[in-house]
């Protein structure tokens, strides 16, 4: 009965929000503005009109009908962007082939997961929903805005760049080599899988284009005296690989060891692939100068290490070393727990190596935006950018600070003052079972979340 | 003369940290050390501004404001603007037992079998685990390191984090026997229905009670024999029951890992059974403690809890994990904060920081990682606060140690001024400016 009441409540709450990507307007006055790209503005105002930031400064006035929020003593920063998440996937891994470029997270978004709300309550406004790391070339990702309570389509970040997941090292070699007895079993195999598939894709493109030309010529030949060309079937997998080579898809490569990071940069240089991001990249600090030279990006954990062998020789100072070497780095969560306090994860870069507070904040805002190709739209407080912001009770890098409100496109999706406990949209019938029992005392970590849905395939 | 010698030592240490190191960790300083002009957070006796704390070997010799007590023979650490806290204690880890969790041969916290009271974490504790220096430079100086698995996992140990042998690091090798409370249903691969779940639960409780009955009988038989062996046949030794003798007498605590509301209530009911009254019971995990805080308080069972996990039920309020410690505290439960971690025990101050920010307050949260766990594990005469005569376990911080923006500048464990390096700092120093060459 209570569940029914809650569901009705939700229908009321979200019936307004369920219109396509509703935009809002709000004026926040007299707050400390962490602009990210233009320093800190004390006693500043931010005006968002119809989902877009139209004013940043002091003594701004609200147009008629626009809500005014008193930000005295509060901090305003752009919404946090998580460049590595599996927050609300339906499935994460298509783990039956080392290359599954044709697969996409496009239809694997669960818009009703309560974890979305929990992330918004941590000041997160956008995530990069990724395929897992079972395959060398995994599936395409989907950049989302965390509009909780809308449909799958309405969660998509319009005009975000296309992305794809690659994965090196232990995960693909465990799943395919160790698990299924096929290549790759080693890091040697991983490289050849990438090269051979790019080569096949390039050859396919030549053959396919030649075929299409010949087909057109044949169909245009009215006398019909010539032999029809042998068809070269459309291949979605190769099409996607060619889009990568053409720079239309940004590669986000799950990687840990320094040598495999170097390997991928060598390969990508040969195929002319640019603007890619190494995900996790626990050993990126060892090759920071090379990464900087290739203008590659990194997106790392603040402090995860030692849970598996390829992260044993790593350091929580990774982000600081990368940053000091000029690498555009972001701090990601890859976890439905860490995403609740990414501000705190970013703050750890100050503790570990004394990254400046300004750079620490960039690592959860503008830097991930750059890596996802959405930095012209979000990632900083700038006029013309989307009204994706969070209001904090204190400095966002302090452990005592709490998110007060989160806005996406100027529309409020979280308000601490009116925050009810039960925020489910989908009432999970299995809850009564799950709540009945579990014990957690010591929780060892074996794996990053990139290996969801995979273990059933590993024989070991 | 003395201070010149110290300067030389410091200079050498400084040089050593910038050159290739023959040994991984530098030698600690030890002896007579005085930290002066600091804000000293004693935990049990308030905060002292411009305070002095004197270390005499392993012990704290003086805490107060009298600079005149610091004689020439003390090495002085000037700490104006800095804060001194007792070393933090994490009351739930598997530190030293697990090196790399995904590499099975390095995992020594989970023995085969369901009833393992005779498995000692102390035995498998690797004092050279790479995670230990990483942990201690964060100000965490002591851990409960616990085995896992089965119904009775084994004996947890209370270890300090400086030394070259488990023997020199152990405070208590029988700090508690870990019991995984038989849950009515386990997450993931549990029984199919409630009826089956209850059947399994009752069977597990029967087995547990039988084990304890045997242990009580064994303890009585053995102590009678030991009191007077005259004309008695020596009873056969049973290693499993032998290691439970202190438990049934209430000397070694029973650490019950229990989390959900229903399980907690079951465990309380069991704990209050007359047979179990002599047991010294501690709850660990206790994620739904806030739902039954009054009952836990009434049963006077202390709780070991963390904060950095996702809300347990999909309809729980977002702040529940952060607020759980304060809810327990307000009901009158003695609370210690833990991480449940292995390689990231260094996040203990942050677990406590979230508890502090969500209702507990900084002062109580500091207690929850110092004096409270020391009291819960019966070592408060040695650890947990800055008092004369206690072991010199402390750290100097640039500010609030719960804040990630603060730096933990110097750690002392049983009087040893610990080298502030670890694999993480060593890699930092080597790779920050990787291609630099020597002048």
mmCIF file of N, CA and C in Angstrom, chain B residues 97-138:
data_model
loop_
_atom_site.group_PDB
_atom_site.id
_atom_site.type_symbol
_atom_site.label_atom_id
_atom_site.label_comp_id
_atom_site.label_asym_id
_atom_site.label_seq_id
_atom_site.Cartn_x
_atom_site.Cartn_y
_atom_site.Cartn_z
ATOM 1 N N UNK B 97 46.763 -9.452 5.877
ATOM 2 C CA UNK B 97 46.326 -10.817 5.566
ATOM 3 C C UNK B 97 46.127 -11.010 4.070
ATOM 4 N N UNK B 98 45.872 -9.899 3.381
ATOM 5 C CA UNK B 98 45.586 -9.943 1.953
ATOM 6 C C UNK B 98 46.524 -8.957 1.270
ATOM 7 N N UNK B 99 47.258 -9.435 0.280
ATOM 8 C CA UNK B 99 48.137 -8.505 -0.434
ATOM 9 C C UNK B 99 47.438 -7.984 -1.690
ATOM 10 N N UNK B 100 46.976 -8.914 -2.527
ATOM 11 C CA UNK B 100 46.250 -8.538 -3.743
ATOM 12 C C UNK B 100 45.024 -9.438 -3.801
ATOM 13 N N UNK B 101 43.873 -8.868 -3.610
ATOM 14 C CA UNK B 101 42.675 -9.675 -3.403
ATOM 15 C C UNK B 101 42.351 -10.587 -4.587
ATOM 16 N N UNK B 102 42.667 -10.134 -5.811
ATOM 17 C CA UNK B 102 42.331 -10.938 -6.984
ATOM 18 C C UNK B 102 43.339 -12.050 -7.237
ATOM 19 N N UNK B 103 44.461 -12.039 -6.512
ATOM 20 C CA UNK B 103 45.466 -13.090 -6.685
ATOM 21 C C UNK B 103 45.349 -14.038 -5.488
ATOM 22 N N UNK B 104 44.689 -15.172 -5.721
ATOM 23 C CA UNK B 104 44.259 -16.039 -4.623
ATOM 24 C C UNK B 104 45.397 -16.452 -3.695
ATOM 25 N N UNK B 105 46.587 -16.673 -4.263
ATOM 26 C CA UNK B 105 47.697 -17.137 -3.426
ATOM 27 C C UNK B 105 48.186 -16.068 -2.455
ATOM 28 N N UNK B 106 47.741 -14.841 -2.618
ATOM 29 C CA UNK B 106 48.135 -13.783 -1.684
ATOM 30 C C UNK B 106 47.024 -13.458 -0.692
ATOM 31 N N UNK B 107 45.971 -14.287 -0.723
ATOM 32 C CA UNK B 107 44.823 -14.033 0.156
ATOM 33 C C UNK B 107 44.854 -15.026 1.318
ATOM 34 N N UNK B 108 45.145 -14.528 2.506
ATOM 35 C CA UNK B 108 45.313 -15.392 3.676
ATOM 36 C C UNK B 108 44.308 -15.086 4.780
ATOM 37 N N UNK B 109 43.147 -14.600 4.405
ATOM 38 C CA UNK B 109 42.189 -14.275 5.465
ATOM 39 C C UNK B 109 40.982 -15.205 5.500
ATOM 40 N N UNK B 110 40.989 -16.232 4.648
ATOM 41 C CA UNK B 110 39.785 -17.055 4.514
ATOM 42 C C UNK B 110 40.178 -18.527 4.488
ATOM 43 N N UNK B 111 40.107 -19.208 5.633
ATOM 44 C CA UNK B 111 40.471 -20.621 5.690
ATOM 45 C C UNK B 111 39.271 -21.462 5.270
ATOM 46 N N UNK B 112 39.562 -22.673 4.800
ATOM 47 C CA UNK B 112 38.501 -23.613 4.448
ATOM 48 C C UNK B 112 37.833 -24.080 5.742
ATOM 49 N N UNK B 113 36.543 -24.269 5.695
ATOM 50 C CA UNK B 113 35.845 -24.780 6.880
ATOM 51 C C UNK B 113 34.853 -23.779 7.423
ATOM 52 N N UNK B 114 33.916 -24.276 8.183
ATOM 53 C CA UNK B 114 32.821 -23.444 8.685
ATOM 54 C C UNK B 114 33.060 -22.977 10.118
ATOM 55 N N UNK B 115 33.794 -23.763 10.879
ATOM 56 C CA UNK B 115 34.040 -23.441 12.292
ATOM 57 C C UNK B 115 35.547 -23.357 12.517
ATOM 58 N N UNK B 116 36.076 -22.160 12.498
ATOM 59 C CA UNK B 116 37.527 -21.993 12.566
ATOM 60 C C UNK B 116 37.993 -21.089 13.702
ATOM 61 N N UNK B 117 37.559 -21.333 14.941
ATOM 62 C CA UNK B 117 38.000 -20.439 16.019
ATOM 63 C C UNK B 117 39.510 -20.488 16.231
ATOM 64 N N UNK B 118 40.152 -21.553 15.726
ATOM 65 C CA UNK B 118 41.588 -21.717 15.941
ATOM 66 C C UNK B 118 42.437 -21.171 14.801
ATOM 67 N N UNK B 119 41.855 -20.347 13.938
ATOM 68 C CA UNK B 119 42.642 -19.692 12.892
ATOM 69 C C UNK B 119 42.997 -18.282 13.374
ATOM 70 N N UNK B 120 44.292 -18.010 13.436
ATOM 71 C CA UNK B 120 44.743 -16.749 14.016
ATOM 72 C C UNK B 120 45.210 -15.782 12.932
ATOM 73 N N UNK B 121 44.574 -14.642 12.852
ATOM 74 C CA UNK B 121 45.019 -13.600 11.915
ATOM 75 C C UNK B 121 46.484 -13.254 12.186
ATOM 76 N N UNK B 122 46.843 -13.263 13.454
ATOM 77 C CA UNK B 122 48.216 -12.976 13.862
ATOM 78 C C UNK B 122 49.227 -13.832 13.100
ATOM 79 N N UNK B 123 48.883 -15.112 12.895
ATOM 80 C CA UNK B 123 49.807 -16.046 12.236
ATOM 81 C C UNK B 123 50.057 -15.663 10.781
ATOM 82 N N UNK B 124 49.004 -15.200 10.104
ATOM 83 C CA UNK B 124 49.137 -14.895 8.678
ATOM 84 C C UNK B 124 49.507 -13.438 8.421
ATOM 85 N N UNK B 125 49.565 -12.651 9.475
ATOM 86 C CA UNK B 125 49.824 -11.213 9.313
ATOM 87 C C UNK B 125 51.224 -11.001 8.748
ATOM 88 N N UNK B 126 51.288 -10.366 7.590
ATOM 89 C CA UNK B 126 52.570 -10.105 6.944
ATOM 90 C C UNK B 126 53.038 -8.696 7.306
ATOM 91 N N UNK B 127 54.044 -8.591 8.173
ATOM 92 C CA UNK B 127 54.468 -7.256 8.618
ATOM 93 C C UNK B 127 55.086 -6.439 7.480
ATOM 94 N N UNK B 128 55.401 -7.113 6.352
ATOM 95 C CA UNK B 128 56.027 -6.419 5.229
ATOM 96 C C UNK B 128 55.034 -6.122 4.110
ATOM 97 N N UNK B 129 53.756 -6.289 4.380
ATOM 98 C CA UNK B 129 52.755 -5.938 3.374
ATOM 99 C C UNK B 129 52.963 -4.494 2.941
ATOM 100 N N UNK B 130 52.918 -4.285 1.625
ATOM 101 C CA UNK B 130 53.128 -2.941 1.077
ATOM 102 C C UNK B 130 52.043 -1.977 1.574
ATOM 103 N N UNK B 131 50.897 -2.531 1.942
ATOM 104 C CA UNK B 131 49.801 -1.670 2.389
ATOM 105 C C UNK B 131 50.032 -1.081 3.784
ATOM 106 N N UNK B 132 50.947 -1.647 4.546
ATOM 107 C CA UNK B 132 51.114 -1.168 5.921
ATOM 108 C C UNK B 132 51.710 0.245 5.985
ATOM 109 N N UNK B 133 52.834 0.510 5.310
ATOM 110 C CA UNK B 133 53.326 1.893 5.327
ATOM 111 C C UNK B 133 52.315 2.879 4.703
ATOM 112 N N UNK B 134 51.613 2.424 3.656
ATOM 113 C CA UNK B 134 50.612 3.283 3.004
ATOM 114 C C UNK B 134 49.543 3.689 4.026
ATOM 115 N N UNK B 135 49.229 2.747 4.919
ATOM 116 C CA UNK B 135 48.198 3.003 5.923
ATOM 117 C C UNK B 135 48.713 3.915 7.035
ATOM 118 N N UNK B 136 49.891 3.596 7.565
ATOM 119 C CA UNK B 136 50.301 4.297 8.786
ATOM 120 C C UNK B 136 50.638 5.762 8.547
ATOM 121 N N UNK B 137 51.110 6.125 7.335
ATOM 122 C CA UNK B 137 51.416 7.540 7.106
ATOM 123 C C UNK B 137 50.151 8.396 7.071
ATOM 124 N N UNK B 138 48.983 7.748 7.041
ATOM 125 C CA UNK B 138 47.729 8.502 7.073
ATOM 126 C C UNK B 138 47.290 8.794 8.504
#
